[in-house]
XYZ file of C-alpha atoms in Angstrom:
378
model
C -0.570 0.007 -0.050
C 1.149 3.329 -0.620
C 0.025 6.267 1.394
C 1.953 8.863 -0.234
C -0.122 11.544 -2.135
C 0.231 11.566 -5.563
C 1.754 15.226 -7.467
C -1.573 15.757 -8.231
C -3.910 14.976 -5.163
C -0.303 17.557 -3.406
C -0.945 20.148 -5.388
C -4.758 20.342 -4.936
C -4.649 19.978 -1.342
C -1.873 22.891 -1.355
C -3.842 24.882 -3.245
C -7.577 23.693 -0.481
C -4.841 24.983 1.889
C -4.100 28.384 0.335
C -7.434 29.151 -0.178
C -8.790 27.863 3.240
C -6.267 30.490 4.625
C -7.635 33.555 3.429
C -11.122 32.090 5.066
C -9.905 32.705 8.502
C -10.840 36.413 7.779
C -14.311 37.328 8.996
C -14.871 34.146 9.891
C -16.140 35.222 13.099
C -17.880 37.303 11.990
C -19.298 35.414 9.800
C -20.249 33.175 12.474
C -21.758 35.574 14.737
C -23.775 37.090 11.823
C -25.281 33.778 10.196
C -23.535 35.399 7.155
C -23.368 33.325 3.772
C -19.877 33.414 2.198
C -21.256 34.666 -1.394
C -18.298 35.492 -2.447
C -15.481 32.618 -1.019
C -18.646 31.043 -2.949
C -17.365 32.368 -6.630
C -13.804 31.709 -5.050
C -14.070 28.106 -4.977
C -15.897 27.982 -8.367
C -12.622 30.342 -10.044
C -11.042 27.503 -8.786
C -12.976 24.347 -9.597
C -14.015 23.402 -5.948
C -17.533 23.254 -7.475
C -17.209 20.701 -9.386
C -14.470 18.303 -8.395
C -15.512 15.049 -8.773
C -17.924 15.814 -12.369
C -15.679 15.159 -15.134
C -14.425 18.427 -17.733
C -16.994 17.538 -20.627
C -19.236 18.972 -18.048
C -17.487 22.144 -16.306
C -15.762 20.063 -14.198
C -12.663 19.340 -12.428
C -13.090 15.514 -13.368
C -10.981 14.339 -9.894
C -11.401 12.255 -7.860
C -13.365 11.847 -4.518
C -9.843 11.792 -2.641
C -9.421 15.350 -4.276
C -12.882 16.068 -2.908
C -12.460 14.945 1.031
C -8.755 16.385 0.913
C -9.825 19.384 -0.477
C -12.892 19.155 2.411
C -10.431 18.548 4.925
C -8.603 22.303 4.474
C -11.514 23.866 4.004
C -13.405 22.371 7.238
C -9.788 22.883 9.680
C -10.285 26.812 9.236
C -14.978 27.106 7.979
C -16.807 24.159 8.337
C -19.647 26.152 7.717
C -18.159 26.766 4.019
C -16.889 23.066 3.906
C -20.760 22.001 4.147
C -21.879 24.413 1.148
C -19.330 22.479 -0.855
C -20.332 19.363 -0.304
C -22.961 19.684 -0.113
C -23.490 21.119 -3.223
C -20.858 18.215 -4.914
C -21.533 15.174 -3.030
C -25.367 15.275 -2.995
C -25.944 17.095 -6.003
C -23.611 17.081 -8.803
C -22.373 13.409 -8.352
C -25.587 12.357 -8.030
C -27.469 14.458 -11.424
C -23.603 12.620 -12.889
C -24.449 9.321 -12.235
C -28.359 8.586 -13.060
C -28.840 11.950 -14.916
C -30.065 11.689 -18.864
C -27.733 13.583 -21.269
C -30.288 16.539 -21.068
C -30.801 16.664 -17.400
C -26.321 16.807 -17.473
C -26.017 19.812 -20.107
C -29.038 21.940 -18.790
C -28.427 21.553 -14.908
C -25.047 19.932 -13.928
C -23.221 21.968 -16.593
C -24.069 25.443 -14.844
C -23.479 23.728 -11.476
C -20.212 22.049 -11.747
C -19.006 25.533 -12.924
C -20.578 27.381 -9.847
C -22.656 29.229 -12.038
C -25.370 28.168 -9.813
C -26.332 26.152 -6.303
C -27.839 23.202 -5.230
C -29.506 21.262 -1.879
C -30.604 18.457 -1.445
C -34.473 17.871 -0.174
C -34.425 14.501 1.628
C -35.344 15.490 6.060
C -38.447 15.751 6.648
C -40.086 17.143 9.910
C -41.681 13.360 10.618
C -39.947 11.001 8.537
C -36.321 12.877 9.469
C -33.315 11.288 6.773
C -35.596 8.151 6.595
C -36.141 8.065 2.706
C -38.629 4.827 2.596
C -41.162 7.349 5.057
C -41.080 10.182 2.521
C -44.653 12.306 2.797
C -44.153 15.313 -0.093
C -46.286 13.916 -2.240
C -45.105 14.256 -6.744
C -48.617 13.931 -7.874
C -48.308 12.232 -11.140
C -50.402 14.451 -14.313
C -49.484 13.028 -17.534
C -46.219 14.706 -18.549
C -46.331 16.741 -14.675
C -46.298 15.971 -11.058
C -48.270 18.557 -8.419
C -45.288 18.777 -5.393
C -46.804 18.930 -2.451
C -45.528 18.435 1.318
C -42.228 20.346 3.406
C -38.890 19.444 3.772
C -36.542 20.496 6.611
C -32.610 21.327 7.499
C -32.574 22.096 3.578
C -28.270 23.196 3.234
C -28.030 25.938 0.935
C -31.882 26.063 1.347
C -31.854 30.005 0.429
C -29.432 29.994 -1.476
C -29.467 27.464 -3.851
C -31.432 27.326 -7.682
C -31.369 24.111 -7.996
C -33.106 21.160 -5.445
C -32.927 17.555 -6.065
C -35.920 16.832 -4.248
C -37.023 13.341 -2.944
C -40.763 12.681 -3.110
C -43.544 9.814 -2.889
C -45.341 9.508 -5.757
C -46.910 5.317 -5.401
C -47.970 5.152 -1.172
C -49.268 1.680 -2.180
C -45.724 1.106 -3.805
C -43.716 2.064 -0.784
C -40.416 2.812 -1.380
C -40.377 1.403 -4.836
C -42.642 4.638 -5.501
C -40.414 7.338 -4.965
C -38.628 9.620 -6.832
C -36.172 12.096 -6.725
C -37.716 15.349 -9.016
C -35.284 18.415 -10.164
C -36.800 21.929 -9.177
C -35.684 25.449 -10.276
C -35.696 27.842 -7.763
C -38.865 29.984 -9.071
C -41.200 26.875 -9.689
C -44.438 28.423 -8.311
C -45.501 26.688 -5.681
C -42.221 26.217 -3.528
C -41.579 28.924 -1.101
C -38.733 29.073 0.906
C -39.155 29.377 5.096
C -37.587 31.369 7.421
C -33.526 30.761 8.002
C -32.885 28.440 11.126
C -30.699 29.898 14.263
C -28.204 27.133 14.429
C -25.897 26.628 17.229
C -22.976 25.808 14.498
C -22.416 25.881 10.767
C -23.790 29.686 11.054
C -22.927 31.206 7.795
C -24.073 28.185 6.284
C -27.503 28.832 5.222
C -30.614 25.856 6.021
C -33.772 25.877 5.752
C -37.369 24.507 4.933
C -39.296 24.428 1.603
C -42.403 24.456 1.237
C -44.504 22.976 -1.819
C -48.046 23.128 -2.528
C -48.918 21.865 -6.281
C -45.840 23.159 -7.893
C -45.683 21.667 -11.360
C -42.392 19.812 -12.420
C -41.887 18.740 -15.887
C -41.743 15.237 -16.085
C -38.171 15.069 -17.957
C -37.581 16.585 -15.039
C -37.938 13.127 -13.058
C -34.172 11.470 -12.682
C -34.137 7.732 -13.271
C -36.887 5.285 -14.124
C -40.157 5.816 -12.053
C -39.829 4.852 -8.259
C -35.532 5.264 -8.843
C -35.985 7.815 -6.004
C -35.455 5.493 -3.407
C -32.118 3.584 -4.683
C -30.693 7.509 -5.271
C -31.043 9.054 -2.232
C -29.709 5.521 -1.154
C -26.410 5.710 -2.765
C -26.351 9.762 -2.882
C -26.226 9.044 0.963
C -22.890 7.091 0.716
C -21.090 9.519 -0.248
C -22.963 11.830 1.656
C -20.913 10.799 4.642
C -17.903 10.375 3.389
C -18.147 14.503 2.468
C -19.148 14.491 6.363
C -16.208 12.538 7.534
C -13.826 15.328 5.671
C -15.734 17.933 7.037
C -15.427 16.293 11.011
C -11.225 15.192 10.309
C -11.329 18.927 9.462
C -12.228 20.394 12.362
C -10.849 18.269 14.243
C -7.241 18.578 12.913
C -8.580 22.414 13.561
C -9.005 21.859 16.865
C -5.657 20.369 17.396
C -3.882 22.515 15.023
C -4.858 25.113 17.141
C -4.143 23.466 20.453
C -1.017 22.262 19.431
C 0.180 25.910 19.021
C -1.334 26.918 22.009
C 0.618 24.576 23.743
C 4.016 26.067 22.763
C 2.621 29.653 23.677
C 1.400 29.756 26.914
C 3.344 29.578 29.739
C 2.266 29.097 33.545
C 5.107 28.038 36.031
C 8.032 29.917 33.483
C 7.502 27.422 31.133
C 5.345 26.159 28.363
C 2.506 24.277 29.146
C 3.129 22.121 26.256
C 6.346 21.083 28.620
C 3.186 19.432 31.381
C 3.679 15.845 30.815
C -0.826 16.113 31.131
C -1.136 18.271 28.268
C 1.544 15.928 26.357
C -1.347 12.624 26.638
C -3.923 14.853 25.418
C -2.432 15.825 22.297
C -0.673 12.317 21.833
C -4.248 11.375 22.211
C -5.798 14.261 19.794
C -2.733 12.910 17.429
C -3.393 9.338 17.574
C -7.302 9.420 17.137
C -6.740 11.708 14.423
C -5.358 9.813 12.266
C -6.867 7.223 12.734
C -9.873 9.209 11.542
C -8.289 10.684 8.170
C -6.817 6.740 7.584
C -10.640 5.133 8.046
C -11.580 8.581 5.587
C -9.118 9.178 3.374
C -9.469 4.324 2.502
C -13.980 5.364 1.796
C -12.750 7.633 -0.518
C -9.396 4.574 -2.308
C -12.447 2.337 -2.162
C -15.200 4.363 -4.075
C -12.489 5.314 -6.613
C -12.196 1.803 -6.878
C -15.466 1.442 -8.059
C -16.254 -1.424 -5.520
C -19.144 -1.064 -2.512
C -18.607 1.842 -0.049
C -21.357 1.954 2.201
C -20.203 0.194 5.148
C -17.014 2.480 4.525
C -18.138 5.548 4.526
C -20.002 4.582 7.711
C -17.579 3.649 9.389
C -15.431 6.828 8.865
C -18.514 9.116 9.460
C -19.469 7.521 12.082
C -16.020 7.488 13.838
C -14.487 10.343 12.693
C -17.389 12.667 13.964
C -17.243 11.269 16.997
C -13.298 12.522 16.847
C -14.346 16.145 16.340
C -16.672 16.079 19.076
C -14.069 15.096 21.559
C -10.976 16.242 20.138
C -12.706 19.981 20.408
C -13.461 19.585 23.740
C -9.629 18.761 24.098
C -8.945 22.019 22.415
C -11.173 24.098 24.375
C -9.177 22.979 27.671
C -5.941 22.853 26.270
C -6.642 26.881 25.744
C -8.873 27.017 29.457
C -10.370 30.184 30.001
C -9.606 31.350 26.299
C -11.058 28.491 24.686
C -14.307 29.410 25.921
C -13.621 33.112 24.381
C -14.625 33.324 20.544
C -11.290 35.011 19.296
C -9.544 31.613 19.701
C -12.312 30.028 17.184
C -11.341 26.475 18.928
C -15.282 27.291 20.464
C -17.127 27.332 17.180
C -14.947 24.229 15.868
C -16.573 22.242 18.731
C -19.813 23.893 17.909
C -19.691 23.171 14.092
C -18.771 19.795 15.443
C -21.650 18.262 17.409
C -23.563 18.518 13.551
C -21.516 15.769 11.779
C -22.919 13.171 14.568
C -26.407 14.470 13.624
C -26.567 15.275 9.985
C -26.134 11.898 6.999
C -27.888 9.803 9.396
C -26.708 10.370 13.493
C -24.160 7.775 15.011
C -26.617 5.635 16.015
C -27.810 4.790 11.924
C -24.211 4.566 10.949
C -24.288 1.640 13.621
C -26.976 -0.310 12.037
C -25.262 0.748 8.779
C -22.232 -1.155 9.824
C -24.312 -3.604 11.175
C -26.184 -4.723 8.569
C -23.748 -4.801 6.423
C -20.797 -7.230 8.938
C -23.897 -9.374 9.074
C -24.306 -10.483 6.047
């Protein structure tokens, strides 16, 4: 096994690291005021990050999942909000369109999304069903040449700023999960409205909204795949999405570790840096070990996907472990900072708040354990 990054991967990692350095200016204000980072989303489009895994023929960068993970990790070290904007756009919207969309859909929707000219959102979660794709209450009534969509989606990342939405809806309740479809819905569709922005604990400059549909008319040609394909689409998309969440959690944990290590070498007690104290050294050593283990799990999941192998278990394992590491070690980073860790200017309290959501979205830690158990008990 070769654990050394290729020259191409090293270059994309460095480009992401340099971009992330720019993000640091204003990150506290964006968090406090819940400001969407419009200028940085545009910069990510210029860098090719908005279509990382999409072929160049459709306006993307033509890179692999590992490159995508490397970019997310570097960005999340500084600003997890910008990382989740990028992750939802790439793995929850573009990947499915590229994998399962027809040529007309790719030309009309995938190309401007991959170029970063438009932003995407994935609408699965509902007030009653959560992320259970098999229990959709949003309906898409088949009217021959179009669907009439009715219902509510919630917790939608990029919900207010997106231009294109992939909406999971039930067409035939009697068919269960085989009666679910995925529809491409444009923002200006009559009958489609966007609810107020959620006031969140973390990832505050990423906008999260509810979406409401009241007889929203969606053309039949905007359905992805055959009738009843929506459940399979959602499951495949969530597998890839978990790799993106793992990369975000990895970046958050690594960013907190970098800050804690640097602070421990600057802060002095009893006339010497606190990094000289064994108690601090033990904390830093544990952080290094567990973050590196999380990194290996995340990179392996990306590699497995890139090899064309089944990767559902690997994605769930990476998401489970890395999100728990992020939560654990952002708290440790605050502990190492002492009282300074509790104030905003030292950044680690924000990283802790951002870490918590990685244990929740794309399925809670308990759901990941069920996914893993299902695979190992086959």
